[in-house]
PDB file of C-alpha atoms in Angstrom:
ATOM      1  CA  MET A 118       0.000   0.000   0.000  1.00 42.00           C
ATOM      2  CA  SER A 119       1.379   3.379  -0.980  1.00 46.00           C
ATOM      3  CA  ALA A 120       1.585   6.340   1.377  1.00 49.00           C
ATOM      4  CA  HIS A 121      -0.842   8.154  -0.906  1.00 48.00           C
ATOM      5  CA  GLU A 122      -3.415   5.375  -0.570  1.00 46.00           C
ATOM      6  CA  SER A 123      -2.996   5.432   3.203  1.00 53.00           C
ATOM      7  CA  GLU A 124      -3.501   9.200   3.241  1.00 64.00           C
ATOM      8  CA  LEU A 125      -6.680   8.943   1.182  1.00 58.00           C
ATOM      9  CA  ALA A 126      -8.067   6.194   3.396  1.00 59.00           C
ATOM     10  CA  ALA A 127      -7.364   8.157   6.595  1.00 71.00           C
ATOM     11  CA  LYS A 128      -9.019  11.340   5.276  1.00 79.00           C
ATOM     12  CA  TRP A 129     -12.471  10.195   6.361  1.00 80.00           C
ATOM     13  CA  HIS A 130     -11.340   9.497   9.922  1.00 81.00           C
ATOM     14  CA  LYS A 131      -9.652  12.899  10.149  1.00 85.00           C
ATOM     15  CA  GLN A 132     -12.630  14.928   8.956  1.00 87.00           C
ATOM     16  CA  VAL A 133     -15.044  13.263  11.399  1.00 91.00           C
ATOM     17  CA  GLU A 134     -12.888  13.237  14.549  1.00 93.00           C
ATOM     18  CA  GLY A 135     -14.853  14.264  17.624  1.00 95.00           C
ATOM     19  CA  ILE A 136     -17.987  12.983  19.331  1.00 96.00           C
ATOM     20  CA  TRP A 137     -21.141  12.354  17.301  1.00 97.00           C
ATOM     21  CA  HIS A 138     -24.296  12.534  19.415  1.00 98.00           C
ATOM     22  CA  GLY A 139     -27.636  11.059  18.418  1.00 97.00           C
ATOM     23  CA  CYS A 140     -30.803   9.299  19.474  1.00 98.00           C
ATOM     24  CA  PRO A 141     -31.513   7.247  16.363  1.00 98.00           C
ATOM     25  CA  GLY A 142     -34.811   5.449  16.130  1.00 98.00           C
ATOM     26  CA  VAL A 143     -34.989   1.669  16.456  1.00 98.00           C
ATOM     27  CA  TYR A 144     -37.374  -0.086  14.050  1.00 98.00           C
ATOM     28  CA  ASP A 145     -38.401  -3.708  13.656  1.00 97.00           C
ATOM     29  CA  HIS A 146     -38.129  -5.648  10.393  1.00 97.00           C
ATOM     30  CA  ASP A 147     -41.375  -4.101   9.084  1.00 97.00           C
ATOM     31  CA  GLY A 148     -40.425  -0.518   9.896  1.00 97.00           C
ATOM     32  CA  GLN A 149     -42.467  -0.131  13.078  1.00 97.00           C
ATOM     33  CA  TRP A 150     -40.949   2.265  15.618  1.00 98.00           C
ATOM     34  CA  GLN A 151     -39.745   0.426  18.726  1.00 97.00           C
ATOM     35  CA  GLY A 152     -38.046   3.309  20.529  1.00 98.00           C
ATOM     36  CA  TYR A 153     -34.570   4.773  20.318  1.00 98.00           C
ATOM     37  CA  THR A 154     -31.024   4.408  21.510  1.00 97.00           C
ATOM     38  CA  GLN A 155     -28.937   7.276  22.851  1.00 97.00           C
ATOM     39  CA  ALA A 156     -25.523   6.996  21.235  1.00 96.00           C
ATOM     40  CA  ASP A 157     -22.249   8.878  21.523  1.00 96.00           C
ATOM     41  CA  ARG A 158     -19.734   7.842  18.854  1.00 95.00           C
ATOM     42  CA  SER A 159     -16.221   9.051  19.708  1.00 95.00           C
ATOM     43  CA  ILE A 160     -13.839   9.003  16.743  1.00 94.00           C
ATOM     44  CA  PHE A 161     -10.208   9.633  17.603  1.00 93.00           C
ATOM     45  CA  VAL A 162      -6.572   8.578  17.264  1.00 91.00           C
ATOM     46  CA  ASP A 163      -4.833   7.384  20.423  1.00 91.00           C
ATOM     47  CA  GLY A 164      -1.290   8.196  21.535  1.00 90.00           C
ATOM     48  CA  GLU A 165       0.116   5.258  19.580  1.00 89.00           C
ATOM     49  CA  GLY A 166      -1.481   6.349  16.319  1.00 87.00           C
ATOM     50  CA  GLN A 167      -4.288   3.756  16.409  1.00 91.00           C
ATOM     51  CA  HIS A 168      -7.526   4.919  14.767  1.00 91.00           C
ATOM     52  CA  LEU A 169     -10.399   4.120  17.149  1.00 94.00           C
ATOM     53  CA  ILE A 170     -14.155   4.421  17.349  1.00 95.00           C
ATOM     54  CA  ARG A 171     -15.895   4.028  20.707  1.00 96.00           C
ATOM     55  CA  VAL A 172     -19.688   3.973  20.902  1.00 96.00           C
ATOM     56  CA  ASP A 173     -21.457   4.477  24.245  1.00 96.00           C
ATOM     57  CA  THR A 174     -25.174   3.646  24.169  1.00 95.00           C
ATOM     58  CA  LYS A 175     -28.300   3.675  26.336  1.00 96.00           C
ATOM     59  CA  VAL A 176     -31.092   1.640  24.778  1.00 96.00           C
ATOM     60  CA  ASN A 177     -34.716   2.628  25.269  1.00 96.00           C
ATOM     61  CA  CYS A 178     -36.840   0.470  23.004  1.00 96.00           C
ATOM     62  CA  PHE A 179     -39.470  -2.262  23.167  1.00 91.00           C
ATOM     63  CA  GLY A 180     -39.660  -5.898  22.218  1.00 89.00           C
ATOM     64  CA  ARG A 181     -36.963  -8.439  21.471  1.00 90.00           C
ATOM     65  CA  LEU A 182     -34.615  -5.850  20.006  1.00 94.00           C
ATOM     66  CA  ARG A 183     -33.988  -4.321  23.428  1.00 94.00           C
ATOM     67  CA  ALA A 184     -32.277  -7.420  24.795  1.00 92.00           C
ATOM     68  CA  ARG A 185     -30.260  -7.789  21.605  1.00 93.00           C
ATOM     69  CA  LEU A 186     -29.050  -4.178  21.553  1.00 95.00           C
ATOM     70  CA  GLU A 187     -28.478  -3.805  25.307  1.00 91.00           C
ATOM     71  CA  THR A 188     -24.721  -3.207  25.221  1.00 92.00           C
ATOM     72  CA  PRO A 189     -23.369  -0.121  27.046  1.00 92.00           C
ATOM     73  CA  SER A 190     -20.298   0.362  24.857  1.00 94.00           C
ATOM     74  CA  HIS A 191     -18.596  -0.833  21.682  1.00 96.00           C
ATOM     75  CA  LEU A 192     -15.029  -0.415  20.518  1.00 96.00           C
ATOM     76  CA  LEU A 193     -13.482  -0.933  17.124  1.00 94.00           C
ATOM     77  CA  ARG A 194      -9.959  -0.517  15.867  1.00 96.00           C
ATOM     78  CA  VAL A 195      -9.520   0.747  12.325  1.00 94.00           C
ATOM     79  CA  LYS A 196      -6.665   0.279   9.887  1.00 91.00           C
ATOM     80  CA  HIS A 197      -6.458   1.522   6.315  1.00 88.00           C
ATOM     81  CA  VAL A 198      -5.773  -0.937   3.523  1.00 88.00           C
ATOM     82  CA  GLU A 199      -5.953   0.023  -0.157  1.00 84.00           C
ATOM     83  CA  ASN A 200      -8.257   2.927   0.582  1.00 85.00           C
ATOM     84  CA  LYS A 201     -10.604   0.793   2.697  1.00 89.00           C
ATOM     85  CA  ARG A 202     -11.310   1.112   6.411  1.00 92.00           C
ATOM     86  CA  VAL A 203     -10.824  -2.338   7.909  1.00 94.00           C
ATOM     87  CA  TYR A 204     -12.455  -2.949  11.295  1.00 96.00           C
ATOM     88  CA  GLU A 205     -10.365  -5.194  13.532  1.00 96.00           C
ATOM     89  CA  GLY A 206     -12.605  -5.671  16.552  1.00 95.00           C
ATOM     90  CA  PRO A 207     -12.986  -6.334  19.343  1.00 97.00           C
ATOM     91  CA  ASP A 208     -16.681  -5.568  18.811  1.00 97.00           C
ATOM     92  CA  PHE A 209     -16.870  -5.093  15.026  1.00 97.00           C
ATOM     93  CA  TYR A 210     -15.232  -6.965  12.174  1.00 98.00           C
ATOM     94  CA  GLY A 211     -15.634  -5.867   8.567  1.00 97.00           C
ATOM     95  CA  ALA A 212     -14.827  -2.870   6.411  1.00 96.00           C
ATOM     96  CA  GLY A 213     -16.009   0.584   5.395  1.00 94.00           C
ATOM     97  CA  TYR A 214     -15.689   2.014   1.900  1.00 93.00           C
ATOM     98  CA  PRO A 215     -15.272   5.802   1.639  1.00 93.00           C
ATOM     99  CA  TYR A 216     -16.850   7.646  -1.286  1.00 95.00           C
ATOM    100  CA  GLY A 217     -15.881  11.213  -0.448  1.00 93.00           C
ATOM    101  CA  THR A 218     -18.060  12.226   2.506  1.00 94.00           C
ATOM    102  CA  LEU A 219     -19.943   8.919   2.436  1.00 96.00           C
ATOM    103  CA  ILE A 220     -19.086   5.598   4.058  1.00 95.00           C
ATOM    104  CA  LEU A 221     -20.751   2.384   2.962  1.00 97.00           C
ATOM    105  CA  GLY A 222     -19.837  -0.360   5.406  1.00 96.00           C
ATOM    106  CA  ASN A 223     -20.411  -4.054   5.939  1.00 97.00           C
ATOM    107  CA  ASP A 224     -19.538  -5.434   9.347  1.00 97.00           C
ATOM    108  CA  TYR A 225     -20.431  -7.973  11.993  1.00 98.00           C
ATOM    109  CA  CYS A 226     -21.288  -6.720  15.490  1.00 97.00           C
ATOM    110  CA  VAL A 227     -20.200  -9.278  18.064  1.00 97.00           C
ATOM    111  CA  PRO A 228     -22.389  -8.096  21.004  1.00 96.00           C
ATOM    112  CA  TRP A 229     -25.502  -7.937  18.795  1.00 96.00           C
ATOM    113  CA  SER A 230     -24.699 -11.058  16.738  1.00 96.00           C
ATOM    114  CA  THR A 231     -25.833  -9.196  13.608  1.00 97.00           C
ATOM    115  CA  ASP A 232     -24.406  -8.630  10.154  1.00 98.00           C
ATOM    116  CA  ASN A 233     -24.789  -4.946   9.340  1.00 98.00           C
ATOM    117  CA  ARG A 234     -25.059  -2.744   6.280  1.00 98.00           C
ATOM    118  CA  VAL A 235     -24.030   0.711   7.491  1.00 98.00           C
ATOM    119  CA  THR A 236     -24.526   4.032   5.691  1.00 98.00           C
ATOM    120  CA  VAL A 237     -22.879   7.146   7.158  1.00 97.00           C
ATOM    121  CA  GLN A 238     -23.482  10.262   5.064  1.00 98.00           C
ATOM    122  CA  LEU A 239     -21.751  13.462   6.141  1.00 97.00           C
ATOM    123  CA  LEU A 240     -24.072  16.340   5.249  1.00 97.00           C
ATOM    124  CA  PRO A 241     -23.033  19.776   3.929  1.00 96.00           C
ATOM    125  CA  GLY A 242     -21.409  21.809   6.695  1.00 94.00           C
ATOM    126  CA  GLU A 243     -19.920  18.601   8.153  1.00 93.00           C
ATOM    127  CA  GLN A 244     -21.800  18.970  11.448  1.00 96.00           C
ATOM    128  CA  LEU A 245     -24.498  16.361  10.812  1.00 97.00           C
ATOM    129  CA  GLN A 246     -24.471  12.731   9.694  1.00 97.00           C
ATOM    130  CA  ALA A 247     -27.422  10.811   8.274  1.00 98.00           C
ATOM    131  CA  TYR A 248     -26.735   7.384   9.771  1.00 98.00           C
ATOM    132  CA  SER A 249     -28.365   4.026   9.062  1.00 98.00           C
ATOM    133  CA  ASN A 250     -27.603   0.523  10.272  1.00 98.00           C
ATOM    134  CA  VAL A 251     -29.576  -2.276   8.618  1.00 98.00           C
ATOM    135  CA  ALA A 252     -29.052  -5.402  10.743  1.00 98.00           C
ATOM    136  CA  TYR A 253     -29.411  -8.978   9.499  1.00 98.00           C
ATOM    137  CA  GLN A 254     -29.234 -12.504  10.816  1.00 97.00           C
ATOM    138  CA  GLY A 255     -28.418 -14.568   7.763  1.00 96.00           C
ATOM    139  CA  ASN A 256     -30.722 -13.197   5.076  1.00 95.00           C
ATOM    140  CA  THR A 257     -33.410 -12.221   7.606  1.00 97.00           C
ATOM    141  CA  LEU A 258     -33.810  -8.553   8.481  1.00 97.00           C
ATOM    142  CA  VAL A 259     -33.599  -8.092  12.253  1.00 97.00           C
ATOM    143  CA  GLY A 260     -34.168  -4.351  12.436  1.00 97.00           C
ATOM    144  CA  VAL A 261     -32.930  -0.899  11.475  1.00 98.00           C
ATOM    145  CA  ILE A 262     -31.322   1.879  13.501  1.00 98.00           C
ATOM    146  CA  THR A 263     -31.334   5.242  11.766  1.00 98.00           C
ATOM    147  CA  GLY A 264     -31.200   8.950  12.597  1.00 98.00           C
ATOM    148  CA  LEU A 265     -29.164  12.141  12.518  1.00 98.00           C
ATOM    149  CA  TYR A 266     -25.994  12.568  14.561  1.00 98.00           C
ATOM    150  CA  ARG A 267     -24.532  15.933  15.541  1.00 98.00           C
ATOM    151  CA  LEU A 268     -20.834  16.656  16.035  1.00 97.00           C
ATOM    152  CA  SER A 269     -19.166  18.203  19.070  1.00 96.00           C
ATOM    153  CA  ARG A 270     -15.497  18.690  19.825  1.00 95.00           C
ATOM    154  CA  ASP A 271     -15.775  20.240  23.298  1.00 94.00           C
ATOM    155  CA  TYR A 272     -18.602  18.255  24.884  1.00 93.00           C
ATOM    156  CA  GLU A 273     -16.600  17.134  27.894  1.00 91.00           C
ATOM    157  CA  THR A 274     -15.488  20.663  28.816  1.00 94.00           C
ATOM    158  CA  SER A 275     -18.327  22.974  27.717  1.00 95.00           C
ATOM    159  CA  ALA A 276     -21.578  23.262  29.677  1.00 96.00           C
ATOM    160  CA  ASP A 277     -23.144  25.185  26.764  1.00 96.00           C
ATOM    161  CA  THR A 278     -22.353  22.343  24.368  1.00 96.00           C
ATOM    162  CA  GLN A 279     -23.766  19.795  26.800  1.00 96.00           C
ATOM    163  CA  GLN A 280     -27.040  21.740  26.974  1.00 97.00           C
ATOM    164  CA  LEU A 281     -27.121  22.090  23.177  1.00 96.00           C
ATOM    165  CA  ILE A 282     -26.662  18.348  22.712  1.00 97.00           C
ATOM    166  CA  ALA A 283     -29.289  17.554  25.354  1.00 97.00           C
ATOM    167  CA  ARG A 284     -31.855  19.639  23.435  1.00 97.00           C
ATOM    168  CA  TYR A 285     -30.753  18.048  20.194  1.00 97.00           C
ATOM    169  CA  ARG A 286     -31.285  14.575  21.598  1.00 97.00           C
ATOM    170  CA  GLU A 287     -34.787  15.449  22.757  1.00 97.00           C
ATOM    171  CA  ASP A 288     -35.650  16.737  19.277  1.00 97.00           C
ATOM    172  CA  GLU A 289     -34.215  13.626  17.642  1.00 97.00           C
ATOM    173  CA  ILE A 290     -36.296  11.337  19.858  1.00 97.00           C
ATOM    174  CA  THR A 291     -39.423  13.157  18.682  1.00 97.00           C
ATOM    175  CA  ARG A 292     -38.332  13.165  15.032  1.00 97.00           C
ATOM    176  CA  SER A 293     -37.501   9.456  15.131  1.00 97.00           C
ATOM    177  CA  LYS A 294     -41.268   8.802  15.112  1.00 96.00           C
ATOM    178  CA  ASP A 295     -41.744  10.704  11.838  1.00 97.00           C
ATOM    179  CA  VAL A 296     -42.709   8.748   8.726  1.00 96.00           C
ATOM    180  CA  HIS A 297     -41.128   9.061   5.277  1.00 97.00           C
ATOM    181  CA  ILE A 298     -43.918  10.678   3.229  1.00 96.00           C
ATOM    182  CA  LEU A 299     -43.383  12.816   0.140  1.00 96.00           C
ATOM    183  CA  PRO A 300     -45.612  15.909  -0.366  1.00 95.00           C
ATOM    184  CA  ARG A 301     -49.168  14.595  -0.718  1.00 94.00           C
ATOM    185  CA  ASN A 302     -50.863  17.691  -2.117  1.00 94.00           C
ATOM    186  CA  THR A 303     -48.052  19.816  -3.489  1.00 96.00           C
ATOM    187  CA  PRO A 304     -46.450  19.106  -6.871  1.00 97.00           C
ATOM    188  CA  GLY A 305     -42.823  20.080  -7.230  1.00 97.00           C
ATOM    189  CA  VAL A 306     -39.311  19.065  -8.124  1.00 98.00           C
ATOM    190  CA  PHE A 307     -36.464  17.611  -6.101  1.00 98.00           C
ATOM    191  CA  ARG A 308     -33.231  19.136  -7.438  1.00 98.00           C
ATOM    192  CA  GLY A 309     -29.593  18.685  -6.571  1.00 98.00           C
ATOM    193  CA  GLU A 310     -26.083  17.692  -7.531  1.00 98.00           C
ATOM    194  CA  LEU A 311     -24.850  14.252  -6.510  1.00 98.00           C
ATOM    195  CA  GLU A 312     -21.201  13.305  -6.215  1.00 98.00           C
ATOM    196  CA  THR A 313     -20.664  10.299  -8.459  1.00 98.00           C
ATOM    197  CA  TYR A 314     -18.088   7.564  -7.869  1.00 97.00           C
ATOM    198  CA  THR A 315     -17.004   4.384  -9.583  1.00 97.00           C
ATOM    199  CA  PRO A 316     -16.745   1.169  -7.516  1.00 95.00           C
ATOM    200  CA  ASP A 317     -13.016   1.780  -6.984  1.00 92.00           C
ATOM    201  CA  GLN A 318     -13.955   5.009  -5.143  1.00 93.00           C
ATOM    202  CA  LYS A 319     -12.865   7.431  -7.869  1.00 94.00           C
ATOM    203  CA  LEU A 320     -14.882  10.632  -8.227  1.00 96.00           C
ATOM    204  CA  VAL A 321     -15.945  10.880 -11.879  1.00 97.00           C
ATOM    205  CA  GLY A 322     -17.961  14.090 -11.604  1.00 98.00           C
ATOM    206  CA  MET A 323     -21.373  15.360 -10.583  1.00 98.00           C
ATOM    207  CA  THR A 324     -24.781  14.100 -11.600  1.00 98.00           C
ATOM    208  CA  THR A 325     -27.596  16.650 -11.834  1.00 98.00           C
ATOM    209  CA  VAL A 326     -30.959  15.392 -10.545  1.00 98.00           C
ATOM    210  CA  HIS A 327     -34.351  16.692 -11.694  1.00 98.00           C
ATOM    211  CA  TRP A 328     -36.990  14.539  -9.968  1.00 98.00           C
ATOM    212  CA  ASP A 329     -40.466  15.757 -10.836  1.00 98.00           C
ATOM    213  CA  HIS A 330     -43.151  14.795  -8.313  1.00 98.00           C
ATOM    214  CA  THR A 331     -46.871  15.102  -9.101  1.00 98.00           C
ATOM    215  CA  PRO A 332     -49.359  13.829  -6.480  1.00 98.00           C
ATOM    216  CA  VAL A 333     -52.447  12.132  -7.895  1.00 97.00           C
ATOM    217  CA  THR A 334     -54.082  11.187  -4.589  1.00 96.00           C
ATOM    218  CA  GLN A 335     -52.911  11.125  -0.973  1.00 94.00           C
ATOM    219  CA  TYR A 336     -51.207   7.802  -1.674  1.00 96.00           C
ATOM    220  CA  ARG A 337     -50.275   7.919  -5.371  1.00 97.00           C
ATOM    221  CA  ALA A 338     -47.993  10.108  -7.451  1.00 98.00           C
ATOM    222  CA  THR A 339     -46.359  10.167 -10.850  1.00 98.00           C
ATOM    223  CA  GLN A 340     -42.647  10.908 -10.988  1.00 98.00           C
ATOM    224  CA  ASP A 341     -40.152  11.670 -13.739  1.00 98.00           C
ATOM    225  CA  LEU A 342     -36.520  11.147 -12.758  1.00 98.00           C
ATOM    226  CA  LYS A 343     -33.882  12.717 -14.992  1.00 98.00           C
ATOM    227  CA  LEU A 344     -30.154  12.360 -14.388  1.00 98.00           C
ATOM    228  CA  SER A 345     -27.543  14.214 -16.395  1.00 98.00           C
ATOM    229  CA  GLY A 346     -23.803  14.733 -16.187  1.00 98.00           C
ATOM    230  CA  ALA A 347     -21.621  11.917 -14.891  1.00 98.00           C
ATOM    231  CA  VAL A 348     -24.632   9.575 -15.147  1.00 97.00           C
ATOM    232  CA  THR A 349     -27.371  10.074 -17.720  1.00 96.00           C
ATOM    233  CA  ARG A 350     -30.785   8.428 -17.373  1.00 94.00           C
ATOM    234  CA  SER A 351     -34.444   9.290 -17.743  1.00 95.00           C
ATOM    235  CA  VAL A 352     -37.347   7.268 -16.388  1.00 96.00           C
ATOM    236  CA  HIS A 353     -41.053   7.727 -15.678  1.00 97.00           C
ATOM    237  CA  MET A 354     -42.559   5.908 -12.713  1.00 97.00           C
ATOM    238  CA  ALA A 355     -45.870   5.560 -10.915  1.00 98.00           C
ATOM    239  CA  ARG A 356     -45.414   5.581  -7.140  1.00 98.00           C
ATOM    240  CA  THR A 357     -47.846   4.380  -4.485  1.00 98.00           C
ATOM    241  CA  ARG A 358     -47.674   4.149  -0.697  1.00 97.00           C
ATOM    242  CA  ASN A 359     -49.525   1.882   1.753  1.00 97.00           C
ATOM    243  CA  GLU A 360     -48.594   2.982   5.283  1.00 96.00           C
ATOM    244  CA  ASN A 361     -44.764   2.802   5.263  1.00 97.00           C
ATOM    245  CA  HIS A 362     -44.601   0.483   2.243  1.00 98.00           C
ATOM    246  CA  HIS A 363     -43.722   2.048  -1.120  1.00 98.00           C
ATOM    247  CA  PHE A 364     -44.213   0.622  -4.620  1.00 98.00           C
ATOM    248  CA  PHE A 365     -42.882   1.716  -8.016  1.00 98.00           C
ATOM    249  CA  GLU A 366     -44.309   0.757 -11.415  1.00 97.00           C
ATOM    250  CA  ASP A 367     -44.247   1.711 -15.104  1.00 96.00           C
ATOM    251  CA  GLY A 368     -40.696   2.533 -16.270  1.00 95.00           C
ATOM    252  CA  PHE A 369     -39.194   1.419 -12.966  1.00 97.00           C
ATOM    253  CA  TRP A 370     -40.399  -1.632 -11.057  1.00 97.00           C
ATOM    254  CA  GLY A 371     -39.540  -2.001  -7.411  1.00 98.00           C
ATOM    255  CA  ASN A 372     -40.492  -1.371  -3.809  1.00 98.00           C
ATOM    256  CA  GLY A 373     -39.287   0.063  -0.534  1.00 98.00           C
ATOM    257  CA  ILE A 374     -39.965   0.294   3.192  1.00 98.00           C
ATOM    258  CA  GLY A 375     -39.786   3.388   5.357  1.00 98.00           C
ATOM    259  CA  PHE A 376     -37.962   3.170   8.679  1.00 98.00           C
ATOM    260  CA  GLY A 377     -38.832   6.504  10.226  1.00 98.00           C
ATOM    261  CA  ARG A 378     -37.460   9.292   8.029  1.00 98.00           C
ATOM    262  CA  ALA A 379     -35.337   6.870   6.009  1.00 98.00           C
ATOM    263  CA  MET A 380     -36.811   4.949   3.077  1.00 98.00           C
ATOM    264  CA  PHE A 381     -34.854   2.059   1.619  1.00 98.00           C
ATOM    265  CA  TRP A 382     -35.841   1.149  -1.913  1.00 98.00           C
ATOM    266  CA  ARG A 383     -34.692  -0.963  -4.810  1.00 97.00           C
ATOM    267  CA  GLY A 384     -35.928  -1.901  -8.238  1.00 96.00           C
ATOM    268  CA  ASN A 385     -35.191  -2.501 -11.885  1.00 96.00           C
ATOM    269  CA  PHE A 386     -35.431  -0.270 -14.922  1.00 95.00           C
ATOM    270  CA  LYS A 387     -37.917  -1.741 -17.370  1.00 93.00           C
ATOM    271  CA  SER A 388     -36.564  -4.130 -20.005  1.00 91.00           C
ATOM    272  CA  GLU A 389     -32.892  -3.777 -19.075  1.00 90.00           C
ATOM    273  CA  THR A 390     -30.330  -5.107 -16.623  1.00 93.00           C
ATOM    274  CA  THR A 391     -29.851  -1.886 -14.631  1.00 94.00           C
ATOM    275  CA  ARG A 392     -31.174  -1.644 -11.098  1.00 95.00           C
ATOM    276  CA  LEU A 393     -31.124   1.007  -8.389  1.00 97.00           C
ATOM    277  CA  VAL A 394     -30.612   0.499  -4.653  1.00 98.00           C
ATOM    278  CA  GLY A 395     -31.173   3.598  -2.556  1.00 98.00           C
ATOM    279  CA  ARG A 396     -31.652   5.190   0.840  1.00 98.00           C
ATOM    280  CA  ASP A 397     -33.554   8.484   0.962  1.00 98.00           C
ATOM    281  CA  PHE A 398     -33.444  10.285   4.327  1.00 98.00           C
ATOM    282  CA  GLN A 399     -35.871  13.173   4.839  1.00 98.00           C
ATOM    283  CA  LEU A 400     -34.425  16.232   6.521  1.00 97.00           C
ATOM    284  CA  GLU A 401     -36.271  18.785   8.614  1.00 92.00           C
ATOM    285  CA  ASP A 402     -36.515  21.395   5.827  1.00 91.00           C
ATOM    286  CA  GLY A 403     -38.184  18.960   3.400  1.00 92.00           C
ATOM    287  CA  SER A 404     -35.013  18.132   1.504  1.00 97.00           C
ATOM    288  CA  MET A 405     -33.649  14.597   1.205  1.00 98.00           C
ATOM    289  CA  ALA A 406     -30.181  13.173   1.787  1.00 98.00           C
ATOM    290  CA  VAL A 407     -29.911  10.429  -0.818  1.00 98.00           C
ATOM    291  CA  VAL A 408     -27.469   7.578  -1.342  1.00 98.00           C
ATOM    292  CA  TRP A 409     -28.022   5.680  -4.585  1.00 98.00           C
ATOM    293  CA  GLU A 410     -26.185   2.711  -6.046  1.00 98.00           C
ATOM    294  CA  LEU A 411     -26.583   1.874  -9.724  1.00 98.00           C
ATOM    295  CA  TRP A 412     -25.967  -1.768 -10.574  1.00 97.00           C
ATOM    296  CA  ARG A 413     -25.843  -3.588 -13.897  1.00 95.00           C
ATOM    297  CA  ALA A 414     -26.890  -7.132 -13.072  1.00 89.00           C
ATOM    298  CA  ASP A 415     -24.650  -7.944 -10.073  1.00 90.00           C
ATOM    299  CA  GLN A 416     -21.902  -5.453 -10.929  1.00 96.00           C
ATOM    300  CA  LEU A 417     -21.823  -2.119  -9.093  1.00 97.00           C
ATOM    301  CA  GLU A 418     -21.339   0.714 -11.620  1.00 97.00           C
ATOM    302  CA  HIS A 419     -21.784   3.970  -9.690  1.00 98.00           C
ATOM    303  CA  VAL A 420     -22.377   5.325  -6.189  1.00 98.00           C
ATOM    304  CA  LEU A 421     -24.140   8.703  -6.028  1.00 98.00           C
ATOM    305  CA  HIS A 422     -24.834  10.785  -2.943  1.00 98.00           C
ATOM    306  CA  GLY A 423     -25.869  14.290  -1.941  1.00 98.00           C
ATOM    307  CA  VAL A 424     -28.847  16.402  -0.867  1.00 98.00           C
ATOM    308  CA  LEU A 425     -31.934  17.098  -2.999  1.00 98.00           C
ATOM    309  CA  LYS A 426     -33.999  20.180  -2.207  1.00 98.00           C
ATOM    310  CA  PHE A 427     -37.727  20.339  -2.925  1.00 97.00           C
ATOM    311  CA  GLU A 428     -39.134  23.239  -4.961  1.00 97.00           C
ATOM    312  CA  ALA A 429     -42.922  23.504  -5.041  1.00 96.00           C
ATOM    313  CA  ARG A 430     -44.547  24.559  -8.302  1.00 88.00           C
TER     314      ARG A 430
END
């Protein structure tokens, strides 16, 4: 591994050093809110140069997930290999793949006995992260933990910061009960620029998104998604929602489930081998933090991520 590769791999750790505070919602396999977990994720480098992440948690949720998640702290050691973040335990084993300000990770959590698909998206301003952990046992979905984390670098010494984070946690507990619902009466367009990467984590440019949204009823809408720039596509879809279940038809066939503000969806473009796997996280101002993967058959082609803002018309 070259020094340059090591430097690139360590960039993510450096830009997120500090303590990330959140109260992400805990949801069962069908997206039903079970409660929340208070989490403080400390990201730092120790005196010997070891990259570390320590997570202190207090679980407050219902059902079988509480016993599974009831672990007061986790620790993982990180090393950088060929631009990947390799997790070396003792509580997590796996790897994270940086795409600019995004990490897509796959790991195994020893205390939870779950295999996890982790999405950590650093939002503009680098003070908030849209975090999701989709936990599996084998191919069975166990549950999802997802929410917004806020950064502090003086929490242990500043009473003002401690009060700020306490208020933030209270707000996040309330927002964790929100449901992912697009505007039901207001037509408009989601617009934005998404950073676009190849599977080997190379930035190939920006993709412009124009996602037209036209409600038909409270539960149905027509949508026209146009991508241009680094990735070029155009597709019309009919979208329906039944509670937190979402369905896509016409030019794109697929489905999704909402876990609080986050909606995980996947589907196939009609009459071709291309499919899309995405996570759309609704933010407080009505915009969405999106992470999309474009696949051709079983080969990943592009990873796109960024924030789309809604403009009513």
